[in-house]
Amino acid sequence: MTVGDFIKTIAKEKGTSAAKIERDLGFSNGYIGTSRDSSFPYERLVKIAEYLDVSPEYLWSRGESASNSFSGPVLSDDESALLIAFRQLDEYDRGQALGIIKGLLLTDKYKKAEPAARVG
């Protein structure tokens, strides 16, 4: 069962249809049924999950996730793309990527200003 098929199942259980979800969310007709799991954008999955009042993880896991209630932050398109790319890296390259990010965070640009000393 694809994510799209699972979304259709959940929609039916909740008394709606994939076509109604697509219309209400501004997606093209047939989008849910024709999207491949590997190309289903997380941002759209989040919108569908919110519409159905379930978690994106629940939809993505096709009901295998323990949680079916929506919680957690919504990722932007850039964050979603970064996460997808990160997951494609091997362990060594993941470490390299994290090292680069940690290095960037140590620069003055991203350091938080030190609180002013109290005069007492």
XYZ file of N, CA and C in Angstrom:
360
model
N 0.841 -1.182 0.000
C 0.000 0.000 0.000
C 0.883 1.240 0.000
N 0.612 2.165 -0.893
C 1.368 3.414 -0.943
C 0.829 4.396 0.091
N 1.560 5.466 0.317
C 1.094 6.520 1.221
C -0.217 7.097 0.693
N -0.299 7.289 -0.619
C -1.527 7.810 -1.216
C -2.714 6.904 -0.964
N -2.495 5.588 -1.100
C -3.561 4.629 -0.819
C -3.984 4.704 0.652
N -2.995 4.851 1.531
C -3.303 4.927 2.960
C -4.074 6.209 3.271
N -3.688 7.305 2.627
C -4.410 8.565 2.822
C -5.866 8.392 2.398
N -6.090 7.731 1.273
C -7.458 7.488 0.805
C -8.248 6.671 1.821
N -7.593 5.672 2.429
C -8.242 4.835 3.434
C -8.645 5.666 4.646
N -7.704 6.483 5.142
C -7.978 7.315 6.316
C -9.068 8.331 5.986
N -9.004 8.912 4.800
C -10.024 9.885 4.390
C -11.403 9.250 4.417
N -11.510 8.047 3.875
C -12.801 7.347 3.847
C -13.299 7.081 5.266
N -12.383 6.662 6.153
C -12.750 6.416 7.554
C -13.257 7.692 8.221
N -12.758 8.842 7.786
C -13.141 10.116 8.385
C -14.296 10.776 7.637
N -14.875 10.053 6.686
C -16.051 10.549 5.989
C -15.779 11.550 4.886
N -14.601 11.512 4.313
C -14.271 12.412 3.211
C -13.602 11.604 2.107
N -13.063 12.295 1.123
C -12.408 11.598 0.013
C -11.113 12.299 -0.342
N -10.259 11.592 -1.062
C -9.010 12.191 -1.530
C -9.308 13.373 -2.443
N -10.337 13.250 -3.270
C -10.698 14.337 -4.183
C -11.076 15.602 -3.416
N -11.806 15.463 -2.327
C -12.198 16.627 -1.516
C -10.970 17.240 -0.852
N -10.083 16.392 -0.346
C -8.851 16.896 0.272
C -8.057 17.688 -0.765
N -7.917 17.127 -1.955
C -7.172 17.799 -3.022
C -7.784 19.153 -3.350
N -9.101 19.208 -3.479
C -9.782 20.473 -3.779
C -9.579 21.480 -2.647
N -9.820 21.032 -1.412
C -9.739 21.938 -0.269
C -8.319 22.472 -0.038
N -7.315 21.661 -0.354
C -5.926 22.070 -0.128
C -5.283 22.679 -1.371
N -6.023 22.715 -2.479
C -5.493 23.325 -3.690
C -4.526 22.457 -4.468
N -4.598 21.142 -4.272
C -3.756 20.217 -5.022
C -4.452 19.859 -6.329
N -3.688 19.400 -7.297
C -4.285 19.002 -8.567
C -5.139 17.744 -8.385
N -6.120 17.588 -9.268
C -7.011 16.431 -9.241
C -6.202 15.145 -9.435
N -6.354 14.208 -8.542
C -5.645 12.934 -8.625
C -4.262 12.941 -8.012
N -3.850 14.073 -7.437
C -2.495 14.209 -6.884
C -2.183 13.133 -5.845
N -3.077 12.925 -4.915
C -2.811 11.983 -3.820
C -2.604 10.570 -4.341
N -3.418 10.142 -5.277
C -3.318 8.786 -5.788
C -2.154 8.545 -6.721
N -1.661 9.600 -7.352
C -0.593 9.405 -8.337
C 0.796 9.722 -7.810
N 0.904 10.338 -6.615
C 2.215 10.670 -6.070
C 2.946 9.415 -5.622
N 4.187 9.334 -6.002
C 5.031 8.221 -5.564
C 5.550 8.534 -4.160
N 5.711 7.490 -3.356
C 6.184 7.698 -1.983
C 7.502 8.461 -1.962
N 8.399 8.143 -2.883
C 9.729 8.754 -2.884
C 9.696 10.228 -3.266
N 8.598 10.685 -3.860
C 8.534 12.090 -4.263
C 7.407 12.852 -3.573
N 6.843 12.285 -2.519
C 5.754 12.939 -1.791
C 6.371 13.994 -0.880
N 6.191 15.285 -1.190
C 6.813 16.333 -0.376
C 6.276 16.333 1.054
N 7.188 16.454 1.994
C 6.808 16.427 3.408
C 5.827 17.548 3.731
N 6.039 18.718 3.132
C 5.155 19.855 3.419
C 3.705 19.526 3.050
N 3.515 18.851 1.930
C 2.154 18.477 1.527
C 1.602 17.377 2.433
N 2.472 16.459 2.830
C 2.046 15.404 3.745
C 1.573 16.014 5.060
N 2.266 17.045 5.526
C 1.879 17.740 6.758
C 0.506 18.385 6.586
N 0.275 19.032 5.449
C -1.024 19.662 5.202
C -2.148 18.628 5.203
N -1.897 17.496 4.563
C -2.908 16.430 4.525
C -3.131 15.881 5.930
N -2.045 15.696 6.680
C -2.153 15.177 8.043
C -2.964 16.129 8.920
N -2.698 17.415 8.804
C -3.466 18.393 9.575
C -4.938 18.340 9.183
N -5.202 18.224 7.908
C -6.577 18.148 7.402
C -7.300 16.944 7.999
N -6.583 15.810 8.069
C -7.180 14.571 8.584
C -7.033 14.421 10.097
N -6.347 15.379 10.740
C -6.112 15.361 12.183
C -5.353 14.110 12.622
N -4.292 13.809 11.886
C -3.378 12.725 12.246
C -1.954 13.268 12.096
N -0.966 12.505 12.503
C 0.413 12.959 12.362
C 0.938 12.609 10.968
N 1.871 13.414 10.456
C 2.492 13.078 9.177
C 3.196 11.718 9.233
N 3.798 11.430 10.379
C 4.505 10.160 10.548
C 3.541 8.976 10.426
N 2.340 9.154 10.948
C 1.320 8.109 10.863
C 0.977 7.834 9.402
N 0.819 8.897 8.622
C 0.521 8.716 7.194
C 1.710 8.090 6.471
N 2.910 8.632 6.717
C 4.108 8.147 6.018
C 4.385 6.680 6.332
N 4.127 6.284 7.578
C 4.394 4.893 7.979
C 3.221 3.972 7.653
N 2.173 4.536 7.040
C 0.984 3.769 6.665
C 0.347 3.092 7.876
N 0.313 3.829 8.988
C -0.331 3.331 10.191
C 0.570 2.553 11.125
N 1.839 2.394 10.759
C 2.762 1.631 11.608
C 3.300 2.468 12.759
N 3.212 3.790 12.658
C 3.681 4.672 13.713
C 2.754 4.548 14.914
N 3.342 4.583 16.101
C 2.548 4.455 17.323
C 1.615 5.644 17.515
N 2.019 6.800 16.998
C 1.232 8.006 17.212
C 0.421 8.336 15.973
N -0.855 8.568 16.156
C -1.664 9.004 15.023
C -2.236 10.398 15.256
N -1.697 11.103 16.256
C -2.149 12.472 16.491
C -1.063 13.434 16.041
N -1.468 14.587 15.530
C -0.517 15.551 15.002
C 0.234 16.222 16.135
N 1.550 16.256 16.005
C 2.379 16.986 16.957
C 3.718 17.257 16.313
N 4.385 18.270 16.783
C 5.713 18.561 16.288
C 5.735 19.706 15.305
N 6.943 20.121 14.985
C 7.093 21.273 14.101
C 6.785 20.920 12.644
N 6.384 21.922 11.910
C 6.166 21.770 10.478
C 7.456 22.199 9.792
N 7.985 21.357 8.921
C 9.220 21.670 8.227
C 8.945 22.526 6.993
N 9.838 23.484 6.746
C 9.755 24.270 5.519
C 10.229 23.397 4.362
N 10.047 23.877 3.137
C 10.532 23.129 1.975
C 12.045 22.920 2.054
N 12.793 23.970 2.462
C 14.246 23.855 2.578
C 14.645 22.826 3.633
N 13.962 22.853 4.782
C 14.264 21.893 5.846
C 13.950 20.469 5.392
N 12.851 20.310 4.715
C 12.472 18.996 4.200
C 13.496 18.491 3.195
N 13.922 19.356 2.260
C 14.922 18.974 1.259
C 16.237 18.605 1.930
N 16.629 19.365 2.952
C 17.865 19.089 3.672
C 17.792 17.738 4.385
N 16.676 17.459 5.017
C 16.501 16.186 5.712
C 16.541 15.013 4.732
N 15.872 15.150 3.606
C 15.872 14.083 2.600
C 17.287 13.843 2.095
N 18.015 14.933 1.797
C 19.391 14.801 1.315
C 20.282 14.164 2.389
N 20.119 14.592 3.631
C 20.919 14.052 4.740
C 20.714 12.548 4.873
N 19.480 12.105 4.743
C 19.176 10.676 4.884
C 19.774 9.826 3.764
N 20.127 10.458 2.651
C 20.723 9.731 1.537
C 22.230 9.560 1.698
N 22.831 10.303 2.625
C 24.272 10.234 2.839
C 24.654 8.986 3.631
N 25.881 8.510 3.396
C 26.367 7.406 4.224
C 26.826 7.983 5.571
N 27.192 7.099 6.488
C 27.522 7.525 7.854
C 28.688 8.519 7.884
N 29.700 8.280 7.083
C 30.859 9.183 7.051
C 30.443 10.579 6.594
N 29.706 10.651 5.486
C 29.305 11.949 4.955
C 28.317 12.665 5.864
N 27.498 11.905 6.596
C 26.612 12.540 7.584
C 27.447 13.229 8.654
N 28.497 12.556 9.100
C 29.392 13.151 10.091
C 30.054 14.409 9.564
N 30.458 14.371 8.285
C 31.065 15.547 7.666
C 30.073 16.705 7.610
N 28.850 16.418 7.200
C 27.819 17.459 7.109
C 27.544 18.064 8.482
N 27.430 17.215 9.491
C 27.191 17.724 10.847
C 28.374 18.560 11.334
N 29.580 18.153 10.962
C 30.773 18.923 11.321
C 30.748 20.311 10.711
N 30.336 20.397 9.458
C 30.239 21.695 8.793
C 29.208 22.572 9.500
N 28.070 22.001 9.829
C 27.023 22.769 10.509
C 27.503 23.237 11.883
N 28.145 22.342 12.627
C 28.657 22.729 13.945
C 29.696 23.837 13.815
N 30.538 23.754 12.788
C 31.533 24.795 12.547
C 30.886 26.137 12.249
N 29.837 26.115 11.433
C 29.117 27.354 11.130
C 28.509 27.967 12.385
N 27.963 27.116 13.230
C 27.319 27.619 14.448
C 28.312 28.221 15.428
N 29.590 27.879 15.294
C 30.612 28.439 16.178
C 31.110 29.801 15.719
N 30.740 30.211 14.511
C 31.195 31.513 14.016
C 30.462 32.632 14.745
N 31.062 33.804 14.722
C 30.477 34.966 15.400
C 29.079 35.278 14.885
N 28.857 35.010 13.628
C 27.556 35.325 13.025
C 26.406 34.637 13.755
N 26.643 33.419 14.263
C 25.569 32.642 14.883
C 25.667 32.561 16.397
N 26.720 33.091 16.969
C 26.835 33.086 18.433
C 25.861 34.091 19.008
N 25.252 33.726 20.095
C 24.338 34.646 20.773
C 25.182 35.668 21.529
N 24.696 36.865 21.565
C 25.402 37.926 22.297
C 25.462 37.562 23.772
N 26.621 37.796 24.339
C 26.797 37.532 25.769
C 25.973 38.549 26.564
N 25.284 38.100 27.602
C 24.520 39.055 28.399
C 25.468 40.058 29.080
N 25.038 41.279 29.178
C 25.841 42.323 29.811
C 26.041 41.999 31.285
N 27.235 42.277 31.778
C 27.521 42.035 33.187
C 26.672 42.975 34.044
N 26.180 42.435 35.114
C 25.368 43.266 36.017
C 26.264 44.169 36.854
N 25.832 45.357 36.932
C 26.538 46.299 37.786
C 25.819 46.326 39.112
N 26.534 46.033 40.167
C 25.792 45.899 41.390
C 26.360 46.607 42.471
